[in-house]
């Protein structure tokens, strides 16, 4: 699980310290993204909001993953909330999705974060769902799906 370590200011995933630094005021989603990609110059707010909105749609409103339309149900509400165009928000989110994938791939940690070895990302929006499961369950997507397959439907 992604968690704050008792050691001041460290983020751990399954007992491995991933990143050290100050995390005061960051949400669990923001800490997870930060732990994955490290300090970056990109604005992570649209992406972390997308993951949080996916958590709400999937696990609070119980909408099946296949019924969620990413542009309509995630990008548009975020754009409205942030006062940006849907295109701008979409670009920012896709950029961070791809960065997360690239980071996992190059570091060899795809299986650790997703729960099984995956060769590539079919669509950047998949990363939103992968991280939503990780944030909500503290377990990688494929481990959760293996344990509770009804979550996909």
mmCIF file with all atom_site columns, C-alpha atoms in Angstrom:
data_model
loop_
_atom_site.group_PDB
_atom_site.id
_atom_site.type_symbol
_atom_site.label_atom_id
_atom_site.label_alt_id
_atom_site.label_comp_id
_atom_site.label_asym_id
_atom_site.label_entity_id
_atom_site.label_seq_id
_atom_site.pdbx_PDB_ins_code
_atom_site.Cartn_x
_atom_site.Cartn_y
_atom_site.Cartn_z
_atom_site.occupancy
_atom_site.B_iso_or_equiv
_atom_site.pdbx_formal_charge
_atom_site.auth_seq_id
_atom_site.auth_comp_id
_atom_site.auth_asym_id
_atom_site.auth_atom_id
_atom_site.pdbx_PDB_model_num
ATOM 1   C CA . UNK A 1 1   ? 0.000   0.000   0.000   1.00 0.00 ? 1   UNK A CA 1
ATOM 2   C CA . UNK A 1 2   ? 1.080   3.565   -0.612  1.00 0.00 ? 2   UNK A CA 1
ATOM 3   C CA . UNK A 1 3   ? 1.496   5.195   2.757   1.00 0.00 ? 3   UNK A CA 1
ATOM 4   C CA . UNK A 1 4   ? 3.349   7.745   4.768   1.00 0.00 ? 4   UNK A CA 1
ATOM 5   C CA . UNK A 1 5   ? 6.171   6.116   6.626   1.00 0.00 ? 5   UNK A CA 1
ATOM 6   C CA . UNK A 1 6   ? 6.615   6.798   10.304  1.00 0.00 ? 6   UNK A CA 1
ATOM 7   C CA . UNK A 1 7   ? 9.967   8.167   9.229   1.00 0.00 ? 7   UNK A CA 1
ATOM 8   C CA . UNK A 1 8   ? 9.352   11.844  8.609   1.00 0.00 ? 8   UNK A CA 1
ATOM 9   C CA . UNK A 1 9   ? 8.290   12.823  5.073   1.00 0.00 ? 9   UNK A CA 1
ATOM 10  C CA . UNK A 1 10  ? 8.807   9.516   3.263   1.00 0.00 ? 10  UNK A CA 1
ATOM 11  C CA . UNK A 1 11  ? 6.415   7.734   0.922   1.00 0.00 ? 11  UNK A CA 1
ATOM 12  C CA . UNK A 1 12  ? 6.519   3.931   0.911   1.00 0.00 ? 12  UNK A CA 1
ATOM 13  C CA . UNK A 1 13  ? 4.929   1.323   -1.322  1.00 0.00 ? 13  UNK A CA 1
ATOM 14  C CA . UNK A 1 14  ? 4.937   -2.230  0.046   1.00 0.00 ? 14  UNK A CA 1
ATOM 15  C CA . UNK A 1 15  ? 7.603   -1.270  2.535   1.00 0.00 ? 15  UNK A CA 1
ATOM 16  C CA . UNK A 1 16  ? 9.970   0.209   -0.071  1.00 0.00 ? 16  UNK A CA 1
ATOM 17  C CA . UNK A 1 17  ? 10.703  3.919   0.391   1.00 0.00 ? 17  UNK A CA 1
ATOM 18  C CA . UNK A 1 18  ? 9.892   5.504   -2.939  1.00 0.00 ? 18  UNK A CA 1
ATOM 19  C CA . UNK A 1 19  ? 10.375  9.160   -2.281  1.00 0.00 ? 19  UNK A CA 1
ATOM 20  C CA . UNK A 1 20  ? 11.469  11.459  0.494   1.00 0.00 ? 20  UNK A CA 1
ATOM 21  C CA . UNK A 1 21  ? 10.357  15.010  0.960   1.00 0.00 ? 21  UNK A CA 1
ATOM 22  C CA . UNK A 1 22  ? 7.616   17.207  2.352   1.00 0.00 ? 22  UNK A CA 1
ATOM 23  C CA . UNK A 1 23  ? 4.067   16.046  1.658   1.00 0.00 ? 23  UNK A CA 1
ATOM 24  C CA . UNK A 1 24  ? 2.025   18.254  3.938   1.00 0.00 ? 24  UNK A CA 1
ATOM 25  C CA . UNK A 1 25  ? -1.364  19.062  2.459   1.00 0.00 ? 25  UNK A CA 1
ATOM 26  C CA . UNK A 1 26  ? -1.107  16.523  -0.369  1.00 0.00 ? 26  UNK A CA 1
ATOM 27  C CA . UNK A 1 27  ? -3.930  14.066  -0.980  1.00 0.00 ? 27  UNK A CA 1
ATOM 28  C CA . UNK A 1 28  ? -3.273  10.349  -1.123  1.00 0.00 ? 28  UNK A CA 1
ATOM 29  C CA . UNK A 1 29  ? -3.682  10.531  -4.908  1.00 0.00 ? 29  UNK A CA 1
ATOM 30  C CA . UNK A 1 30  ? -1.174  13.359  -5.210  1.00 0.00 ? 30  UNK A CA 1
ATOM 31  C CA . UNK A 1 31  ? 1.290   11.476  -2.994  1.00 0.00 ? 31  UNK A CA 1
ATOM 32  C CA . UNK A 1 32  ? 0.872   8.364   -5.148  1.00 0.00 ? 32  UNK A CA 1
ATOM 33  C CA . UNK A 1 33  ? 1.537   10.294  -8.365  1.00 0.00 ? 33  UNK A CA 1
ATOM 34  C CA . UNK A 1 34  ? 4.468   12.111  -6.778  1.00 0.00 ? 34  UNK A CA 1
ATOM 35  C CA . UNK A 1 35  ? 5.896   8.812   -5.510  1.00 0.00 ? 35  UNK A CA 1
ATOM 36  C CA . UNK A 1 36  ? 5.617   7.334   -8.976  1.00 0.00 ? 36  UNK A CA 1
ATOM 37  C CA . UNK A 1 37  ? 7.051   10.142  -11.132 1.00 0.00 ? 37  UNK A CA 1
ATOM 38  C CA . UNK A 1 38  ? 9.020   12.153  -8.580  1.00 0.00 ? 38  UNK A CA 1
ATOM 39  C CA . UNK A 1 39  ? 9.220   15.943  -8.636  1.00 0.00 ? 39  UNK A CA 1
ATOM 40  C CA . UNK A 1 40  ? 8.084   17.263  -12.002 1.00 0.00 ? 40  UNK A CA 1
ATOM 41  C CA . UNK A 1 41  ? 7.295   20.600  -13.546 1.00 0.00 ? 41  UNK A CA 1
ATOM 42  C CA . UNK A 1 42  ? 3.901   19.492  -14.899 1.00 0.00 ? 42  UNK A CA 1
ATOM 43  C CA . UNK A 1 43  ? 0.693   20.588  -13.219 1.00 0.00 ? 43  UNK A CA 1
ATOM 44  C CA . UNK A 1 44  ? -0.566  17.382  -11.595 1.00 0.00 ? 44  UNK A CA 1
ATOM 45  C CA . UNK A 1 45  ? -3.896  18.823  -10.405 1.00 0.00 ? 45  UNK A CA 1
ATOM 46  C CA . UNK A 1 46  ? -5.953  17.780  -13.471 1.00 0.00 ? 46  UNK A CA 1
ATOM 47  C CA . UNK A 1 47  ? -4.517  14.253  -13.358 1.00 0.00 ? 47  UNK A CA 1
ATOM 48  C CA . UNK A 1 48  ? -4.941  13.781  -9.605  1.00 0.00 ? 48  UNK A CA 1
ATOM 49  C CA . UNK A 1 49  ? -8.479  15.168  -9.881  1.00 0.00 ? 49  UNK A CA 1
ATOM 50  C CA . UNK A 1 50  ? -9.173  12.689  -12.707 1.00 0.00 ? 50  UNK A CA 1
ATOM 51  C CA . UNK A 1 51  ? -8.023  9.783   -10.531 1.00 0.00 ? 51  UNK A CA 1
ATOM 52  C CA . UNK A 1 52  ? -10.143 11.039  -7.610  1.00 0.00 ? 52  UNK A CA 1
ATOM 53  C CA . UNK A 1 53  ? -13.173 11.463  -9.882  1.00 0.00 ? 53  UNK A CA 1
ATOM 54  C CA . UNK A 1 54  ? -12.651 7.924   -11.212 1.00 0.00 ? 54  UNK A CA 1
ATOM 55  C CA . UNK A 1 55  ? -12.604 6.650   -7.606  1.00 0.00 ? 55  UNK A CA 1
ATOM 56  C CA . UNK A 1 56  ? -15.896 8.440   -6.975  1.00 0.00 ? 56  UNK A CA 1
ATOM 57  C CA . UNK A 1 57  ? -17.536 7.127   -10.154 1.00 0.00 ? 57  UNK A CA 1
ATOM 58  C CA . UNK A 1 58  ? -16.315 3.549   -9.655  1.00 0.00 ? 58  UNK A CA 1
ATOM 59  C CA . UNK A 1 59  ? -16.599 3.001   -5.933  1.00 0.00 ? 59  UNK A CA 1
ATOM 60  C CA . UNK A 1 60  ? -19.034 5.589   -4.570  1.00 0.00 ? 60  UNK A CA 1
ATOM 61  C CA . UNK A 1 61  ? -21.510 5.841   -7.445  1.00 0.00 ? 61  UNK A CA 1
ATOM 62  C CA . UNK A 1 62  ? -20.876 2.207   -8.481  1.00 0.00 ? 62  UNK A CA 1
ATOM 63  C CA . UNK A 1 63  ? -20.623 2.924   -12.194 1.00 0.00 ? 63  UNK A CA 1
ATOM 64  C CA . UNK A 1 64  ? -18.989 0.108   -14.145 1.00 0.00 ? 64  UNK A CA 1
ATOM 65  C CA . UNK A 1 65  ? -15.627 0.933   -15.691 1.00 0.00 ? 65  UNK A CA 1
ATOM 66  C CA . UNK A 1 66  ? -16.985 0.126   -19.164 1.00 0.00 ? 66  UNK A CA 1
ATOM 67  C CA . UNK A 1 67  ? -19.817 2.642   -18.676 1.00 0.00 ? 67  UNK A CA 1
ATOM 68  C CA . UNK A 1 68  ? -17.519 5.546   -17.823 1.00 0.00 ? 68  UNK A CA 1
ATOM 69  C CA . UNK A 1 69  ? -16.824 7.761   -20.824 1.00 0.00 ? 69  UNK A CA 1
ATOM 70  C CA . UNK A 1 70  ? -13.554 9.459   -19.979 1.00 0.00 ? 70  UNK A CA 1
ATOM 71  C CA . UNK A 1 71  ? -14.124 12.638  -21.992 1.00 0.00 ? 71  UNK A CA 1
ATOM 72  C CA . UNK A 1 72  ? -17.715 13.177  -20.855 1.00 0.00 ? 72  UNK A CA 1
ATOM 73  C CA . UNK A 1 73  ? -17.509 11.866  -17.299 1.00 0.00 ? 73  UNK A CA 1
ATOM 74  C CA . UNK A 1 74  ? -13.977 12.857  -16.282 1.00 0.00 ? 74  UNK A CA 1
ATOM 75  C CA . UNK A 1 75  ? -12.345 15.448  -18.560 1.00 0.00 ? 75  UNK A CA 1
ATOM 76  C CA . UNK A 1 76  ? -15.389 17.722  -18.976 1.00 0.00 ? 76  UNK A CA 1
ATOM 77  C CA . UNK A 1 77  ? -16.239 18.100  -15.256 1.00 0.00 ? 77  UNK A CA 1
ATOM 78  C CA . UNK A 1 78  ? -12.570 18.744  -14.444 1.00 0.00 ? 78  UNK A CA 1
ATOM 79  C CA . UNK A 1 79  ? -12.299 21.351  -17.198 1.00 0.00 ? 79  UNK A CA 1
ATOM 80  C CA . UNK A 1 80  ? -15.389 23.091  -15.863 1.00 0.00 ? 80  UNK A CA 1
ATOM 81  C CA . UNK A 1 81  ? -14.093 22.961  -12.275 1.00 0.00 ? 81  UNK A CA 1
ATOM 82  C CA . UNK A 1 82  ? -10.680 24.340  -13.280 1.00 0.00 ? 82  UNK A CA 1
ATOM 83  C CA . UNK A 1 83  ? -12.020 26.907  -15.764 1.00 0.00 ? 83  UNK A CA 1
ATOM 84  C CA . UNK A 1 84  ? -10.130 25.384  -18.695 1.00 0.00 ? 84  UNK A CA 1
ATOM 85  C CA . UNK A 1 85  ? -11.126 23.850  -21.999 1.00 0.00 ? 85  UNK A CA 1
ATOM 86  C CA . UNK A 1 86  ? -11.719 20.117  -22.195 1.00 0.00 ? 86  UNK A CA 1
ATOM 87  C CA . UNK A 1 87  ? -8.923  19.902  -24.771 1.00 0.00 ? 87  UNK A CA 1
ATOM 88  C CA . UNK A 1 88  ? -6.405  21.566  -22.462 1.00 0.00 ? 88  UNK A CA 1
ATOM 89  C CA . UNK A 1 89  ? -7.351  19.347  -19.527 1.00 0.00 ? 89  UNK A CA 1
ATOM 90  C CA . UNK A 1 90  ? -7.273  16.255  -21.734 1.00 0.00 ? 90  UNK A CA 1
ATOM 91  C CA . UNK A 1 91  ? -3.765  17.124  -22.955 1.00 0.00 ? 91  UNK A CA 1
ATOM 92  C CA . UNK A 1 92  ? -2.483  17.669  -19.416 1.00 0.00 ? 92  UNK A CA 1
ATOM 93  C CA . UNK A 1 93  ? -3.965  14.396  -18.177 1.00 0.00 ? 93  UNK A CA 1
ATOM 94  C CA . UNK A 1 94  ? -2.719  12.376  -21.157 1.00 0.00 ? 94  UNK A CA 1
ATOM 95  C CA . UNK A 1 95  ? 0.765   13.835  -20.707 1.00 0.00 ? 95  UNK A CA 1
ATOM 96  C CA . UNK A 1 96  ? 0.855   12.700  -17.078 1.00 0.00 ? 96  UNK A CA 1
ATOM 97  C CA . UNK A 1 97  ? -0.650  9.285   -17.923 1.00 0.00 ? 97  UNK A CA 1
ATOM 98  C CA . UNK A 1 98  ? 2.120   8.740   -20.435 1.00 0.00 ? 98  UNK A CA 1
ATOM 99  C CA . UNK A 1 99  ? 4.764   9.991   -18.002 1.00 0.00 ? 99  UNK A CA 1
ATOM 100 C CA . UNK A 1 100 ? 3.529   7.539   -15.358 1.00 0.00 ? 100 UNK A CA 1
ATOM 101 C CA . UNK A 1 101 ? 3.660   4.707   -17.876 1.00 0.00 ? 101 UNK A CA 1
ATOM 102 C CA . UNK A 1 102 ? 7.123   5.670   -19.100 1.00 0.00 ? 102 UNK A CA 1
ATOM 103 C CA . UNK A 1 103 ? 8.407   5.896   -15.525 1.00 0.00 ? 103 UNK A CA 1
ATOM 104 C CA . UNK A 1 104 ? 6.987   2.481   -14.609 1.00 0.00 ? 104 UNK A CA 1
ATOM 105 C CA . UNK A 1 105 ? 8.336   0.913   -17.791 1.00 0.00 ? 105 UNK A CA 1
ATOM 106 C CA . UNK A 1 106 ? 11.861  2.289   -17.543 1.00 0.00 ? 106 UNK A CA 1
ATOM 107 C CA . UNK A 1 107 ? 12.159  1.489   -13.844 1.00 0.00 ? 107 UNK A CA 1
ATOM 108 C CA . UNK A 1 108 ? 10.787  -2.033  -14.320 1.00 0.00 ? 108 UNK A CA 1
ATOM 109 C CA . UNK A 1 109 ? 7.978   -1.450  -11.832 1.00 0.00 ? 109 UNK A CA 1
ATOM 110 C CA . UNK A 1 110 ? 4.941   -2.086  -14.042 1.00 0.00 ? 110 UNK A CA 1
ATOM 111 C CA . UNK A 1 111 ? 4.070   -5.305  -12.220 1.00 0.00 ? 111 UNK A CA 1
ATOM 112 C CA . UNK A 1 112 ? 4.523   -3.650  -8.839  1.00 0.00 ? 112 UNK A CA 1
ATOM 113 C CA . UNK A 1 113 ? 2.058   -0.840  -9.641  1.00 0.00 ? 113 UNK A CA 1
ATOM 114 C CA . UNK A 1 114 ? -0.403  -2.703  -11.893 1.00 0.00 ? 114 UNK A CA 1
ATOM 115 C CA . UNK A 1 115 ? -0.323  -6.209  -10.443 1.00 0.00 ? 115 UNK A CA 1
ATOM 116 C CA . UNK A 1 116 ? 0.925   -8.032  -13.532 1.00 0.00 ? 116 UNK A CA 1
ATOM 117 C CA . UNK A 1 117 ? 3.349   -7.513  -16.365 1.00 0.00 ? 117 UNK A CA 1
ATOM 118 C CA . UNK A 1 118 ? 1.797   -5.388  -19.114 1.00 0.00 ? 118 UNK A CA 1
ATOM 119 C CA . UNK A 1 119 ? 3.688   -4.628  -22.306 1.00 0.00 ? 119 UNK A CA 1
ATOM 120 C CA . UNK A 1 120 ? 2.060   -1.320  -23.162 1.00 0.00 ? 120 UNK A CA 1
ATOM 121 C CA . UNK A 1 121 ? -0.769  1.025   -22.332 1.00 0.00 ? 121 UNK A CA 1
ATOM 122 C CA . UNK A 1 122 ? -3.652  0.679   -24.806 1.00 0.00 ? 122 UNK A CA 1
ATOM 123 C CA . UNK A 1 123 ? -4.989  4.127   -23.968 1.00 0.00 ? 123 UNK A CA 1
ATOM 124 C CA . UNK A 1 124 ? -3.570  6.753   -21.622 1.00 0.00 ? 124 UNK A CA 1
ATOM 125 C CA . UNK A 1 125 ? -6.897  6.883   -19.805 1.00 0.00 ? 125 UNK A CA 1
ATOM 126 C CA . UNK A 1 126 ? -6.259  3.335   -18.534 1.00 0.00 ? 126 UNK A CA 1
ATOM 127 C CA . UNK A 1 127 ? -3.691  4.842   -16.190 1.00 0.00 ? 127 UNK A CA 1
ATOM 128 C CA . UNK A 1 128 ? -6.485  6.840   -14.526 1.00 0.00 ? 128 UNK A CA 1
ATOM 129 C CA . UNK A 1 129 ? -8.282  3.601   -13.667 1.00 0.00 ? 129 UNK A CA 1
ATOM 130 C CA . UNK A 1 130 ? -5.107  1.759   -12.647 1.00 0.00 ? 130 UNK A CA 1
ATOM 131 C CA . UNK A 1 131 ? -4.239  4.507   -10.177 1.00 0.00 ? 131 UNK A CA 1
ATOM 132 C CA . UNK A 1 132 ? -7.851  4.800   -8.976  1.00 0.00 ? 132 UNK A CA 1
ATOM 133 C CA . UNK A 1 133 ? -7.748  1.152   -7.916  1.00 0.00 ? 133 UNK A CA 1
ATOM 134 C CA . UNK A 1 134 ? -4.310  1.582   -6.329  1.00 0.00 ? 134 UNK A CA 1
ATOM 135 C CA . UNK A 1 135 ? -5.420  4.644   -4.363  1.00 0.00 ? 135 UNK A CA 1
ATOM 136 C CA . UNK A 1 136 ? -8.765  3.180   -3.264  1.00 0.00 ? 136 UNK A CA 1
ATOM 137 C CA . UNK A 1 137 ? -7.741  -0.389  -2.416  1.00 0.00 ? 137 UNK A CA 1
ATOM 138 C CA . UNK A 1 138 ? -4.023  0.075   -1.678  1.00 0.00 ? 138 UNK A CA 1
ATOM 139 C CA . UNK A 1 139 ? -3.508  -2.816  -4.088  1.00 0.00 ? 139 UNK A CA 1
ATOM 140 C CA . UNK A 1 140 ? -2.625  -2.878  -7.792  1.00 0.00 ? 140 UNK A CA 1
ATOM 141 C CA . UNK A 1 141 ? -5.463  -3.070  -10.341 1.00 0.00 ? 141 UNK A CA 1
ATOM 142 C CA . UNK A 1 142 ? -4.944  -6.662  -11.500 1.00 0.00 ? 142 UNK A CA 1
ATOM 143 C CA . UNK A 1 143 ? -4.659  -8.006  -7.942  1.00 0.00 ? 143 UNK A CA 1
ATOM 144 C CA . UNK A 1 144 ? -7.977  -6.387  -7.031  1.00 0.00 ? 144 UNK A CA 1
ATOM 145 C CA . UNK A 1 145 ? -9.664  -7.613  -10.223 1.00 0.00 ? 145 UNK A CA 1
ATOM 146 C CA . UNK A 1 146 ? -8.389  -11.138 -9.585  1.00 0.00 ? 146 UNK A CA 1
ATOM 147 C CA . UNK A 1 147 ? -9.791  -11.040 -6.051  1.00 0.00 ? 147 UNK A CA 1
ATOM 148 C CA . UNK A 1 148 ? -13.100 -9.336  -6.972  1.00 0.00 ? 148 UNK A CA 1
ATOM 149 C CA . UNK A 1 149 ? -13.834 -9.701  -10.729 1.00 0.00 ? 149 UNK A CA 1
ATOM 150 C CA . UNK A 1 150 ? -17.337 -8.238  -10.357 1.00 0.00 ? 150 UNK A CA 1
ATOM 151 C CA . UNK A 1 151 ? -15.785 -4.766  -9.922  1.00 0.00 ? 151 UNK A CA 1
ATOM 152 C CA . UNK A 1 152 ? -15.339 -4.524  -13.697 1.00 0.00 ? 152 UNK A CA 1
ATOM 153 C CA . UNK A 1 153 ? -19.030 -4.965  -14.454 1.00 0.00 ? 153 UNK A CA 1
#
